[in-house]
XYZ file of C-alpha atoms in Angstrom:
780
model
C 165.232 151.514 100.185
C 163.659 151.059 96.759
C 164.818 153.378 93.973
C 162.494 154.597 91.224
C 163.339 156.402 87.976
C 160.638 158.848 86.949
C 160.463 161.635 84.421
C 160.609 165.295 85.427
C 157.077 165.833 84.120
C 155.771 162.952 86.211
C 157.581 164.265 89.266
C 156.076 167.709 88.784
C 152.629 166.161 88.409
C 152.965 164.204 91.652
C 154.292 167.204 93.544
C 151.541 169.430 92.224
C 148.863 166.960 93.250
C 150.579 166.113 96.543
C 149.790 162.475 95.813
C 152.078 159.610 96.681
C 151.223 156.251 95.143
C 152.402 153.289 97.158
C 152.537 150.616 94.494
C 152.440 147.613 96.824
C 149.835 147.969 99.541
C 151.485 145.513 101.946
C 154.681 147.612 101.814
C 153.130 150.992 102.385
C 156.247 152.739 103.600
C 156.369 155.556 106.111
C 154.910 159.015 106.384
C 155.331 161.687 109.030
C 151.536 162.056 109.308
C 150.243 158.508 109.629
C 151.219 155.196 111.156
C 150.322 151.622 110.369
C 149.757 148.485 112.413
C 149.785 144.905 111.152
C 146.674 143.138 112.505
C 147.452 139.768 110.967
C 144.440 139.413 108.712
C 144.755 143.041 107.611
C 146.726 146.242 108.106
C 145.410 149.418 109.721
C 146.635 152.930 108.978
C 145.897 155.584 111.556
C 145.408 159.042 110.093
C 145.907 161.854 112.624
C 142.549 163.503 113.317
C 141.081 161.404 110.517
C 139.694 158.020 109.623
C 141.422 154.719 110.304
C 142.084 152.856 107.075
C 142.011 149.064 106.944
C 143.097 146.975 103.983
C 144.134 143.437 103.172
C 147.419 142.475 101.582
C 145.492 139.810 99.679
C 143.234 142.312 97.891
C 146.009 144.083 95.985
C 144.581 147.499 96.828
C 146.968 150.468 96.666
C 147.387 153.208 99.243
C 147.498 156.854 98.176
C 149.031 159.586 100.295
C 147.397 162.965 99.767
C 148.346 165.968 101.905
C 150.141 163.521 104.180
C 146.994 161.431 104.746
C 146.285 157.873 103.642
C 143.472 156.783 101.328
C 142.645 153.533 99.567
C 142.861 153.493 95.781
C 139.920 151.130 95.517
C 139.466 151.346 91.760
C 143.255 151.196 91.162
C 143.412 154.176 88.811
C 146.346 155.813 90.603
C 144.420 158.897 91.702
C 142.172 159.895 94.559
C 138.560 159.747 93.415
C 135.916 161.605 95.348
C 134.348 158.385 96.592
C 137.738 157.283 97.997
C 138.199 160.561 99.897
C 136.960 160.055 103.450
C 136.995 163.835 103.973
C 134.063 164.295 101.582
C 130.457 163.930 102.786
C 128.549 160.685 102.327
C 126.162 161.944 99.659
C 128.908 163.400 97.486
C 130.930 160.204 97.703
C 127.909 158.034 96.914
C 127.005 160.149 93.893
C 130.560 160.006 92.557
C 130.787 156.235 92.865
C 127.302 155.651 91.462
C 128.257 157.631 88.379
C 131.255 155.320 87.813
C 129.364 152.053 88.155
C 128.219 149.966 85.248
C 124.582 148.911 85.132
C 125.703 145.401 86.044
C 127.468 146.739 89.142
C 124.404 148.753 90.138
C 122.263 145.659 89.664
C 124.582 143.860 92.078
C 124.092 146.569 94.696
C 120.341 146.097 94.351
C 120.598 142.433 95.358
C 120.165 141.222 98.926
C 121.383 137.673 99.394
C 119.440 134.657 100.494
C 120.124 133.435 104.046
C 123.781 132.579 104.694
C 124.840 130.505 107.714
C 128.503 130.488 108.776
C 129.581 127.816 108.023
C 127.088 126.735 105.379
C 124.930 123.741 106.158
C 125.880 120.546 104.397
C 122.337 119.954 103.097
C 118.810 121.322 103.098
C 117.957 124.988 103.372
C 120.936 127.400 103.436
C 123.302 124.673 102.188
C 126.585 125.533 100.457
C 129.779 123.921 99.235
C 133.511 124.491 99.610
C 135.453 123.649 96.447
C 132.500 121.520 95.481
C 132.325 119.649 98.793
C 129.844 120.034 101.674
C 131.030 121.369 104.999
C 132.627 118.710 107.181
C 133.187 119.433 110.869
C 136.855 119.260 111.804
C 137.947 119.235 108.174
C 136.543 122.364 106.524
C 137.648 125.769 107.787
C 134.313 127.327 108.858
C 135.541 130.865 108.093
C 135.987 130.156 104.381
C 133.698 131.609 101.725
C 131.431 129.112 100.012
C 131.504 128.559 96.275
C 128.103 130.213 96.073
C 129.266 133.287 97.984
C 132.293 133.735 95.747
C 130.049 133.539 92.702
C 127.458 136.083 93.764
C 130.144 138.476 95.048
C 132.336 138.299 91.943
C 129.969 137.553 89.074
C 126.743 139.172 90.235
C 128.450 142.051 92.110
C 126.243 141.399 95.157
C 127.325 143.383 98.235
C 124.494 142.913 100.742
C 124.668 139.604 102.606
C 122.103 138.291 105.098
C 123.690 136.250 107.903
C 121.790 133.707 109.958
C 123.580 131.428 112.414
C 127.318 131.743 113.039
C 129.512 129.090 114.645
C 131.032 131.597 117.071
C 131.832 135.316 117.237
C 135.453 134.579 116.323
C 134.440 132.592 113.237
C 132.054 135.386 112.239
C 134.910 137.905 112.480
C 137.287 135.709 110.494
C 134.668 135.106 107.802
C 133.965 138.846 107.657
C 137.645 139.613 107.071
C 137.770 137.089 104.246
C 134.633 138.525 102.638
C 135.891 142.098 102.868
C 139.291 141.205 101.438
C 137.546 139.449 98.557
C 135.313 142.467 97.854
C 138.178 144.922 98.213
C 140.053 143.098 95.470
C 137.394 143.244 92.768
C 135.750 146.023 90.759
C 135.482 149.353 92.524
C 136.355 147.825 95.906
C 132.850 148.172 97.328
C 132.748 146.446 100.746
C 130.083 144.001 101.831
C 127.245 145.362 103.934
C 126.347 142.304 106.018
C 123.046 142.161 107.843
C 121.066 140.140 110.343
C 117.549 139.515 111.521
C 117.211 139.882 115.325
C 119.738 137.579 117.037
C 119.626 138.593 120.722
C 117.063 136.034 121.890
C 117.525 133.988 125.030
C 118.304 130.373 125.855
C 115.635 129.739 128.454
C 117.538 127.226 130.565
C 120.861 129.098 130.514
C 122.061 130.292 133.905
C 122.892 133.972 134.288
C 126.154 134.806 136.052
C 126.915 138.511 136.433
C 130.654 137.847 136.240
C 130.501 135.650 133.155
C 130.096 136.530 129.520
C 128.304 134.663 126.750
C 128.210 134.304 123.002
C 125.952 137.365 122.694
C 123.859 139.369 125.132
C 120.353 137.987 125.683
C 117.249 140.179 125.836
C 113.478 139.682 125.871
C 111.822 139.691 122.465
C 110.217 142.849 121.102
C 106.923 142.159 122.850
C 108.877 141.764 126.084
C 110.644 145.054 125.426
C 107.226 146.634 124.955
C 106.107 145.181 128.308
C 108.720 147.332 130.045
C 106.914 150.429 128.697
C 110.377 152.043 128.811
C 111.907 153.255 125.515
C 115.217 153.896 127.285
C 115.676 150.148 127.744
C 115.163 149.714 124.011
C 117.637 152.499 123.299
C 120.177 150.810 125.563
C 119.571 147.540 123.754
C 120.215 149.260 120.424
C 123.454 150.783 121.656
C 124.766 147.460 122.966
C 123.459 145.349 120.092
C 124.992 147.694 117.514
C 128.429 147.272 119.090
C 127.991 143.511 119.126
C 126.741 143.538 115.543
C 129.694 145.556 114.288
C 132.062 143.173 116.049
C 130.395 140.325 114.167
C 130.808 142.173 110.883
C 127.154 143.225 110.667
C 126.355 146.783 109.578
C 122.618 146.532 108.877
C 119.861 145.272 111.174
C 116.747 143.920 109.481
C 114.775 145.408 112.336
C 112.890 146.771 114.206
C 109.515 145.295 113.366
C 107.163 148.140 114.208
C 103.849 146.926 112.773
C 101.090 147.672 115.261
C 99.691 144.234 116.063
C 96.011 145.072 115.838
C 94.904 141.502 115.156
C 95.657 139.293 118.166
C 95.912 136.096 116.078
C 98.833 137.209 113.890
C 101.747 134.748 114.087
C 104.277 137.610 114.013
C 102.720 139.391 117.001
C 105.697 138.513 119.228
C 108.094 140.384 116.949
C 106.209 143.657 117.385
C 105.988 146.219 120.177
C 102.324 145.333 120.720
C 99.118 146.950 119.599
C 99.618 150.563 120.725
C 100.572 153.010 117.946
C 101.972 155.466 120.492
C 104.093 152.950 122.396
C 105.264 151.352 119.149
C 106.347 154.759 117.816
C 108.321 155.510 120.986
C 110.006 152.101 120.866
C 110.747 152.435 117.141
C 112.444 155.786 117.683
C 114.513 154.493 120.595
C 115.510 151.343 118.723
C 116.672 153.194 115.601
C 118.489 155.851 117.607
C 120.252 153.166 119.621
C 121.378 151.220 116.567
C 122.280 154.090 114.259
C 123.764 156.706 116.575
C 127.455 156.238 117.335
C 128.483 158.883 119.830
C 126.832 162.286 119.983
C 127.323 163.293 116.358
C 125.361 160.588 114.550
C 126.939 158.073 112.200
C 130.144 156.421 113.355
C 132.173 153.254 113.819
C 129.485 151.535 115.915
C 126.530 152.606 113.779
C 124.265 149.953 112.318
C 121.691 150.790 109.663
C 118.160 150.096 110.874
C 115.857 148.587 108.248
C 112.436 149.248 109.736
C 109.645 146.879 108.848
C 107.011 146.558 107.612
C 105.669 149.499 105.614
C 102.778 150.435 105.738
C 102.077 147.933 108.538
C 101.369 144.222 108.326
C 99.387 143.629 111.514
C 95.908 143.558 110.013
C 95.933 140.343 107.996
C 92.398 139.093 107.513
C 91.480 136.686 110.332
C 95.055 136.944 111.629
C 96.570 134.962 108.756
C 100.155 135.781 107.752
C 101.282 136.959 104.324
C 104.282 134.647 104.088
C 101.658 132.315 102.655
C 99.251 132.731 99.755
C 96.355 132.086 102.118
C 97.357 135.137 104.186
C 98.186 137.687 101.495
C 95.473 140.218 102.342
C 95.599 142.967 104.967
C 92.122 144.355 105.576
C 90.797 147.540 107.128
C 87.186 147.057 108.267
C 87.692 149.831 110.814
C 88.971 152.317 108.189
C 92.094 152.672 110.317
C 94.869 152.455 107.710
C 96.492 155.771 108.676
C 97.070 154.796 112.303
C 99.278 151.922 111.140
C 101.739 154.515 109.815
C 102.266 156.068 113.254
C 105.341 154.008 114.296
C 107.036 155.229 111.115
C 105.899 158.851 110.902
C 106.156 159.551 114.634
C 108.994 157.142 115.392
C 111.442 155.849 112.794
C 111.264 158.958 110.583
C 111.877 161.534 113.340
C 114.859 160.329 115.336
C 116.386 162.299 118.166
C 119.978 161.385 117.247
C 122.082 162.852 114.464
C 121.112 160.182 111.922
C 117.660 161.799 111.602
C 115.677 158.833 110.277
C 115.907 155.092 109.777
C 118.161 154.420 106.809
C 116.071 151.640 105.243
C 112.475 150.445 105.040
C 111.043 147.027 104.214
C 107.460 146.833 102.913
C 105.411 143.825 103.988
C 104.207 141.090 101.658
C 100.568 142.025 102.207
C 98.160 143.456 99.705
C 96.685 146.398 101.606
C 93.180 145.722 100.353
C 91.444 148.674 98.671
C 93.896 151.213 100.134
C 95.228 152.666 96.845
C 93.064 155.701 96.051
C 95.216 156.866 93.122
C 95.898 153.860 90.891
C 93.342 151.433 92.285
C 95.808 148.528 92.449
C 95.524 145.599 94.834
C 99.123 144.386 94.784
C 101.739 143.585 97.401
C 102.958 146.737 99.121
C 106.388 146.647 97.458
C 104.735 146.502 94.027
C 102.484 149.470 94.777
C 103.601 152.776 93.302
C 101.080 154.462 95.558
C 102.498 152.906 98.740
C 106.178 153.436 97.861
C 106.431 156.535 95.671
C 103.298 158.548 96.383
C 102.833 157.832 100.082
C 106.290 156.933 101.457
C 108.607 159.012 99.300
C 106.534 161.993 98.206
C 104.046 162.444 101.043
C 106.418 161.589 103.897
C 109.669 162.668 102.220
C 111.490 159.396 102.759
C 114.627 159.035 100.627
C 116.281 156.059 102.288
C 116.593 152.550 100.911
C 113.425 150.566 100.220
C 114.170 146.833 100.218
C 111.567 144.205 99.451
C 110.879 141.398 101.849
C 112.482 138.098 100.887
C 111.158 136.224 97.867
C 108.651 138.728 96.454
C 109.955 138.276 92.900
C 109.886 134.460 92.907
C 107.154 132.330 91.353
C 104.148 131.391 93.505
C 103.504 127.649 93.196
C 102.038 126.442 96.485
C 99.489 128.295 98.585
C 100.538 126.950 101.975
C 104.326 126.705 101.837
C 106.596 129.145 103.670
C 109.431 128.665 101.187
C 107.510 129.819 98.123
C 107.356 132.951 96.024
C 105.424 135.836 97.617
C 104.669 137.874 94.490
C 101.179 138.872 95.615
C 99.272 140.683 92.915
C 102.036 140.016 90.377
C 101.854 136.226 90.288
C 101.167 136.070 86.545
C 104.150 138.236 85.586
C 107.573 136.912 84.640
C 110.411 137.336 87.113
C 111.895 140.149 85.023
C 108.522 141.902 84.762
C 108.178 141.776 88.539
C 111.583 143.397 88.995
C 110.666 146.099 86.519
C 107.350 146.830 88.236
C 109.130 147.059 91.590
C 111.719 149.463 90.193
C 108.975 151.647 88.748
C 107.158 151.545 92.083
C 110.234 153.061 93.771
C 111.992 150.017 95.251
C 115.806 149.999 95.500
C 116.620 146.452 96.531
C 115.385 142.880 96.186
C 115.487 140.687 99.293
C 116.606 137.072 98.935
C 117.876 137.446 95.365
C 121.431 136.359 94.536
C 121.306 136.724 90.739
C 121.569 140.029 88.869
C 120.168 138.891 85.520
C 116.484 139.605 86.294
C 117.439 143.188 87.216
C 119.405 143.558 83.995
C 116.399 142.239 82.085
C 114.207 144.778 83.885
C 116.660 147.513 82.933
C 116.369 146.513 79.279
C 112.581 146.733 79.577
C 112.936 150.237 80.952
C 115.291 151.279 78.180
C 112.814 150.028 75.594
C 109.943 151.931 77.271
C 111.610 155.120 78.522
C 115.064 155.347 76.978
C 118.547 154.597 78.278
C 119.191 157.984 79.883
C 116.001 157.814 81.950
C 116.763 154.297 83.159
C 120.373 155.184 83.954
C 119.190 158.051 86.158
C 116.673 155.773 87.882
C 119.260 153.068 88.567
C 121.815 155.589 89.869
C 119.209 156.965 92.264
C 118.935 153.553 93.913
C 122.709 153.106 93.827
C 123.235 156.379 95.700
C 120.762 155.384 98.417
C 122.398 151.989 98.838
C 125.947 153.342 98.826
C 125.190 156.032 101.403
C 124.390 153.333 103.949
C 127.769 151.709 103.312
C 129.671 154.995 103.495
C 127.871 156.123 106.668
C 128.951 153.047 108.582
C 132.618 153.512 107.647
C 132.941 150.276 105.709
C 134.790 151.890 102.815
C 137.541 152.987 105.182
C 137.866 149.948 107.452
C 135.541 146.954 107.156
C 137.929 144.619 108.993
C 137.657 143.177 112.479
C 140.129 142.436 115.237
C 139.184 138.860 116.116
C 140.487 139.111 119.665
C 138.494 142.288 120.238
C 135.395 140.576 118.872
C 135.814 137.736 121.349
C 136.210 140.201 124.225
C 133.302 142.435 123.193
C 130.426 140.272 121.993
C 128.527 138.963 125.006
C 130.810 140.575 127.572
C 129.574 140.555 131.191
C 128.189 144.095 131.323
C 126.200 143.467 128.151
C 124.858 140.194 129.505
C 123.869 141.980 132.721
C 122.029 144.728 130.839
C 120.083 142.151 128.868
C 119.210 140.208 131.997
C 117.957 143.337 133.763
C 115.713 144.028 130.774
C 114.355 140.488 131.032
C 113.474 141.059 134.684
C 111.671 144.289 133.851
C 109.625 142.582 131.133
C 107.856 140.118 133.455
C 104.161 140.939 133.914
C 102.312 139.775 137.032
C 98.580 139.470 136.338
C 97.338 137.845 139.527
C 98.578 137.430 143.098
C 95.836 136.151 145.397
C 96.609 136.458 149.110
C 100.166 137.567 148.293
C 101.072 134.106 147.036
C 104.210 135.760 145.691
C 106.990 136.293 146.545
C 108.010 132.912 147.936
C 110.403 132.459 150.802
C 113.750 130.775 150.269
C 113.669 126.972 150.464
C 109.902 126.823 150.163
C 108.854 123.298 149.268
C 107.745 123.473 145.640
C 106.280 120.956 143.245
C 107.132 121.441 139.555
C 105.059 119.164 137.294
C 106.607 117.860 134.111
C 105.078 119.098 130.862
C 104.009 117.117 127.814
C 104.945 118.724 124.494
C 103.162 117.248 121.463
C 105.027 116.431 118.262
C 105.286 119.345 115.857
C 106.556 120.403 112.443
C 108.031 123.872 111.936
C 107.606 126.183 108.948
C 110.593 124.599 107.187
C 109.153 121.103 107.585
C 111.534 120.058 110.373
C 109.930 117.643 112.814
C 110.189 117.630 116.614
C 109.037 114.459 118.402
C 106.709 114.507 121.382
C 108.347 114.719 124.806
C 107.632 114.873 128.527
C 110.138 116.707 130.710
C 110.591 119.550 133.130
C 109.733 122.777 131.282
C 112.286 124.700 133.344
C 115.902 124.265 134.396
C 115.125 122.154 137.443
C 118.688 122.474 138.752
C 118.186 126.231 138.871
C 114.884 125.851 140.687
C 116.700 123.797 143.341
C 119.006 126.753 144.022
C 115.969 128.794 145.035
C 113.607 126.266 146.588
C 113.324 122.788 148.054
C 111.959 120.832 145.071
C 109.741 117.905 146.081
C 108.366 115.019 144.041
C 104.662 115.250 144.781
C 101.927 117.799 145.481
C 101.347 116.232 148.890
C 104.868 117.186 150.012
C 104.723 120.699 148.569
C 103.788 124.059 150.037
C 103.252 125.513 146.572
C 103.262 124.396 142.942
C 105.174 126.145 140.140
C 103.703 125.396 136.710
C 105.590 126.489 133.592
C 103.911 126.280 130.189
C 103.216 128.018 126.861
C 100.308 130.030 125.558
C 97.955 128.270 123.125
C 99.783 126.997 120.048
C 97.872 128.605 117.223
C 97.454 127.222 113.742
C 98.012 129.018 110.458
C 94.355 129.333 109.487
C 94.563 126.911 106.588
C 94.764 123.184 105.880
C 95.243 122.158 102.263
C 94.077 118.599 102.974
C 90.541 119.917 103.422
C 90.422 121.004 99.784
C 90.519 117.366 98.705
C 86.913 117.047 99.868
C 85.723 120.272 98.237
C 86.307 122.547 101.255
C 88.024 125.910 100.719
C 90.741 124.917 103.200
C 90.361 127.918 105.506
C 90.168 127.495 109.272
C 89.908 129.738 112.320
C 93.000 130.652 114.315
C 92.327 129.974 117.968
C 93.720 131.753 121.029
C 92.249 129.258 123.475
C 93.270 125.767 124.543
C 89.916 124.028 124.180
C 88.415 123.121 120.794
C 87.034 126.212 119.088
C 84.118 126.495 116.658
C 83.989 129.808 114.782
C 80.265 130.502 114.951
C 80.873 134.284 115.057
C 83.152 134.452 112.000
C 82.259 136.372 108.827
C 80.100 134.504 106.362
C 81.876 136.336 103.543
C 85.560 137.255 103.708
C 86.524 140.851 103.005
C 89.245 139.897 100.515
C 90.158 136.831 98.509
C 91.568 135.458 95.321
C 94.685 133.624 94.210
C 95.752 132.085 90.889
C 95.787 128.718 92.656
C 92.174 129.096 93.858
C 88.923 129.190 91.893
C 86.994 131.098 94.570
C 87.320 134.355 96.510
C 85.340 133.703 99.695
C 87.807 132.628 102.376
C 85.278 132.210 105.153
C 85.761 129.585 107.870
C 82.498 130.157 109.660
C 81.261 127.267 111.840
C 84.476 125.292 111.377
C 86.245 123.771 114.381
C 89.947 123.642 115.247
C 91.889 121.908 117.981
C 94.846 123.441 119.817
C 97.824 121.055 119.948
C 98.891 122.024 123.459
C 95.509 121.701 125.159
C 97.517 119.583 127.593
C 98.939 122.804 129.062
C 95.513 123.896 130.283
C 94.888 120.392 131.558
C 98.211 120.513 133.403
C 97.203 123.677 135.276
C 93.773 122.368 136.196
C 95.106 118.977 137.271
C 97.822 120.571 139.385
C 95.271 122.756 141.149
C 93.130 119.698 141.845
C 96.110 117.867 143.366
C 97.251 120.881 145.400
C 93.832 121.582 146.875
C 93.905 124.805 148.896
C 97.664 125.234 148.496
C 98.815 127.941 146.045
C 99.437 127.241 142.373
C 101.795 129.719 140.698
C 101.836 129.684 136.901
C 104.375 131.147 134.494
C 103.162 131.491 130.911
C 105.455 132.182 127.990
C 103.376 133.680 125.193
C 103.798 135.577 121.956
C 100.130 136.437 121.418
C 97.103 137.484 123.402
C 95.264 134.465 124.807
C 91.966 133.502 126.412
C 92.667 133.221 130.142
C 89.292 131.944 131.298
C 90.398 128.329 130.868
C 93.315 128.497 133.298
C 93.012 131.661 135.423
C 90.536 130.211 137.970
C 93.042 127.431 138.749
C 95.918 129.847 139.418
C 96.638 131.808 142.583
C 99.384 133.825 140.928
C 100.073 134.397 137.216
C 103.277 135.611 135.610
C 103.478 136.298 131.877
C 106.829 136.351 130.158
C 108.115 136.857 126.636
C 110.951 134.456 125.795
C 113.219 135.104 128.756
C 115.558 132.990 130.863
C 114.068 130.729 133.541
C 116.277 132.410 136.086
C 114.601 135.778 135.546
C 111.225 134.224 136.332
C 112.652 132.571 139.447
C 114.164 135.867 140.599
C 110.686 137.397 140.450
C 109.014 134.517 142.264
C 111.654 134.724 144.985
C 111.211 138.452 145.462
C 114.699 139.321 144.266
C 113.058 141.544 141.664
C 109.673 143.214 142.012
C 107.517 142.725 138.894
C 107.048 145.937 136.942
C 105.984 144.833 133.459
C 102.704 145.896 131.880
C 100.611 144.153 129.241
C 101.484 145.507 125.769
C 98.223 144.043 124.446
C 94.710 143.135 125.499
C 93.818 139.646 126.694
C 90.425 138.705 125.175
C 87.612 137.384 127.325
C 86.685 134.782 124.704
C 87.030 133.936 121.029
C 83.766 135.642 120.139
C 85.291 139.037 120.873
C 88.313 138.068 118.796
C 86.081 137.353 115.801
C 84.103 140.551 116.307
C 87.072 142.912 116.598
C 88.315 144.767 113.505
C 91.680 143.510 112.260
C 93.028 147.061 111.832
C 91.853 148.619 115.115
C 93.678 148.409 118.465
C 92.024 148.137 121.866
C 88.660 146.921 120.545
C 88.158 143.652 122.435
C 86.259 142.748 125.571
C 89.022 141.763 127.998
C 89.214 139.003 130.591
C 88.363 139.842 134.204
C 89.808 137.576 136.852
C 88.512 136.370 140.201
C 89.895 139.505 141.859
C 88.057 141.828 139.483
C 91.146 142.851 137.545
C 90.763 143.469 133.801
C 93.592 142.084 131.674
C 93.732 145.167 129.491
C 96.547 146.996 127.738
C 98.777 148.646 130.335
C 97.686 146.417 133.213
C 100.146 144.788 135.593
C 100.731 144.187 139.288
C 103.621 144.743 141.657
C 103.802 143.607 145.272
C 101.596 146.531 146.350
C 98.850 145.991 143.769
C 97.833 147.446 140.409
C 100.585 149.565 138.853
C 99.478 153.134 138.148
C 102.700 154.974 137.417
C 103.805 157.543 134.821
C 104.225 154.871 132.172
C 100.577 153.850 132.410
C 99.396 157.455 132.292
C 101.563 158.175 129.254
C 100.745 155.180 127.077
C 97.397 153.768 128.211
C 94.711 155.133 125.873
C 91.814 157.036 127.348
C 88.803 154.882 126.487
């Protein structure tokens, strides 16, 4: 036993305070009230009827014993500060810590990192180095921190990290433990609040096995969730996903995306819950409750902060163009329907049923909400707008959670058609520091995609010069408190560490995989079923034509060569049916393909000949000429353009995958009178008139596993999904609809007289008319 010599006065002080300082955290000692367990990467202390404390021997943190309970001395001052006392409420702790932080430390809290893959890529986007060297498979430990991560954690005090791909759940857990030990050992010991964009998508050709697990549970995308018309499925997803997230070291979800998708051409349509404000609000509430609520009381060990996006709605971009690009910066409201876009927030994310009350964070969209600022008259990106953030969000709707910009809004805008470019709409001519300052004055707390604190410090100096140091200190602390509350609520200050073995057993475990698969089944929408073509009998002779996929380039410039192959896991199909090589041998054809591949609405090459570069976005397969488009755009203007009229009237575009429509028509020709069943994977509304007459049965799906589609075709699951959007009859109605108004298109009617409208779907008995339809289908 160690012996210590202390003065009588010191002894009396310790006794009076009932504080025991354990000088060396790894050798905590014993106490009659708590126990400790060595977890390898860290040590856990179990407080009776209290919080579990986790710490790393590498961080050098001390443990304090107060009233027989254990606490971490994160700032190493030998006493229990309010923020270190897990018995105090979140707000009190956040206020205490914020008051202790330097402006540089607050600036670090206000940063949200650029995308981090684990391990870092060796080159290109998201690249990083390890002791100056790129990652090398089999040589570099993938759980190590990169040089860049160490820098922004230590020097810039950054504590919010956005994760993208991870090598495996175990590697994610190991990396998390390293990050948390690093953070615990510097400054005030503020843990990292790691986050993720949605990561529960499917691998289409993967086989589902109810007894087997996977790397993470797989669910339909948000549009598929909406097709279930069942918020309880979304709540269940949130509950499961939050547990998986926390076991990956993720405590904030950059989701849900609750914009009402009122323009059918928008490229982010698939990430929404469709075009219904009411359904979107119900799904938003369920999603946030599922992620944030841990148990019946509210915040807890499995809670994940939900960062709801995008305030005040980004689904009304003019002509369907997206605001990641300069050519899509404007959201327009020809139907004067701005207020309805707030519904998923005001009637969903802000009024939760669980104990967490409201979504803990909000992300404004890049868009300039054109002519929607009645107070200051500004046409600037939503994050820059004092009206949108302070007047409307904070004061009118009483929101006091974190407001984080979308990624890259403070960076310089140099190219009008590049995804990886600055998105400082309305503030393009400002300096980077001036943009930060304007955002702070607008009411923003955090800057997405920014690793460096200096621009925030420069903005602070601007504020001091304009308003005085005391005013700026108060403003910065206000943001710090909001940001810290989200870290305290999720228990990261007490125990941010993971048990790697538990992570491996939890993430993607069989019951989670099963829940996700059941949701996939419920998301399938059957639009047509002539003469009960479905379900098919076992071992039916089926012909599955191969599909041609044209060459493409993604938004990061990565190329995919053209290919011709089966568009489905053909080995899986053979487990259900007798697959034959030709239509002549078949009883039925199964055709799998994608909805029309839409363009972006712009081609810079056209400007070389004096054209404005703007093009229509088509939702049909055949060539489309926009004869019904506006002659004069509603909004326009960019520092890189010398005009404001963004019209594309009378211009023609081609759809790259026109071959999909040709495939359906050709298959029908070869099959003759025999049934043709089509399965369409789509993320947007589409014009069905080009392919519907050639199909006897139509299934629509939203990024699900092939097996789920096959289970429906085989009758193992009765289709129950409903359309979460309208399917337009033609492109003329698409041009004539108002970008900000839902349910305003003429819809397609098929050969059976069925209208492909919002809320429509078939089961084996016919058109579904259940409680879900009555609740969410608008009365026209």
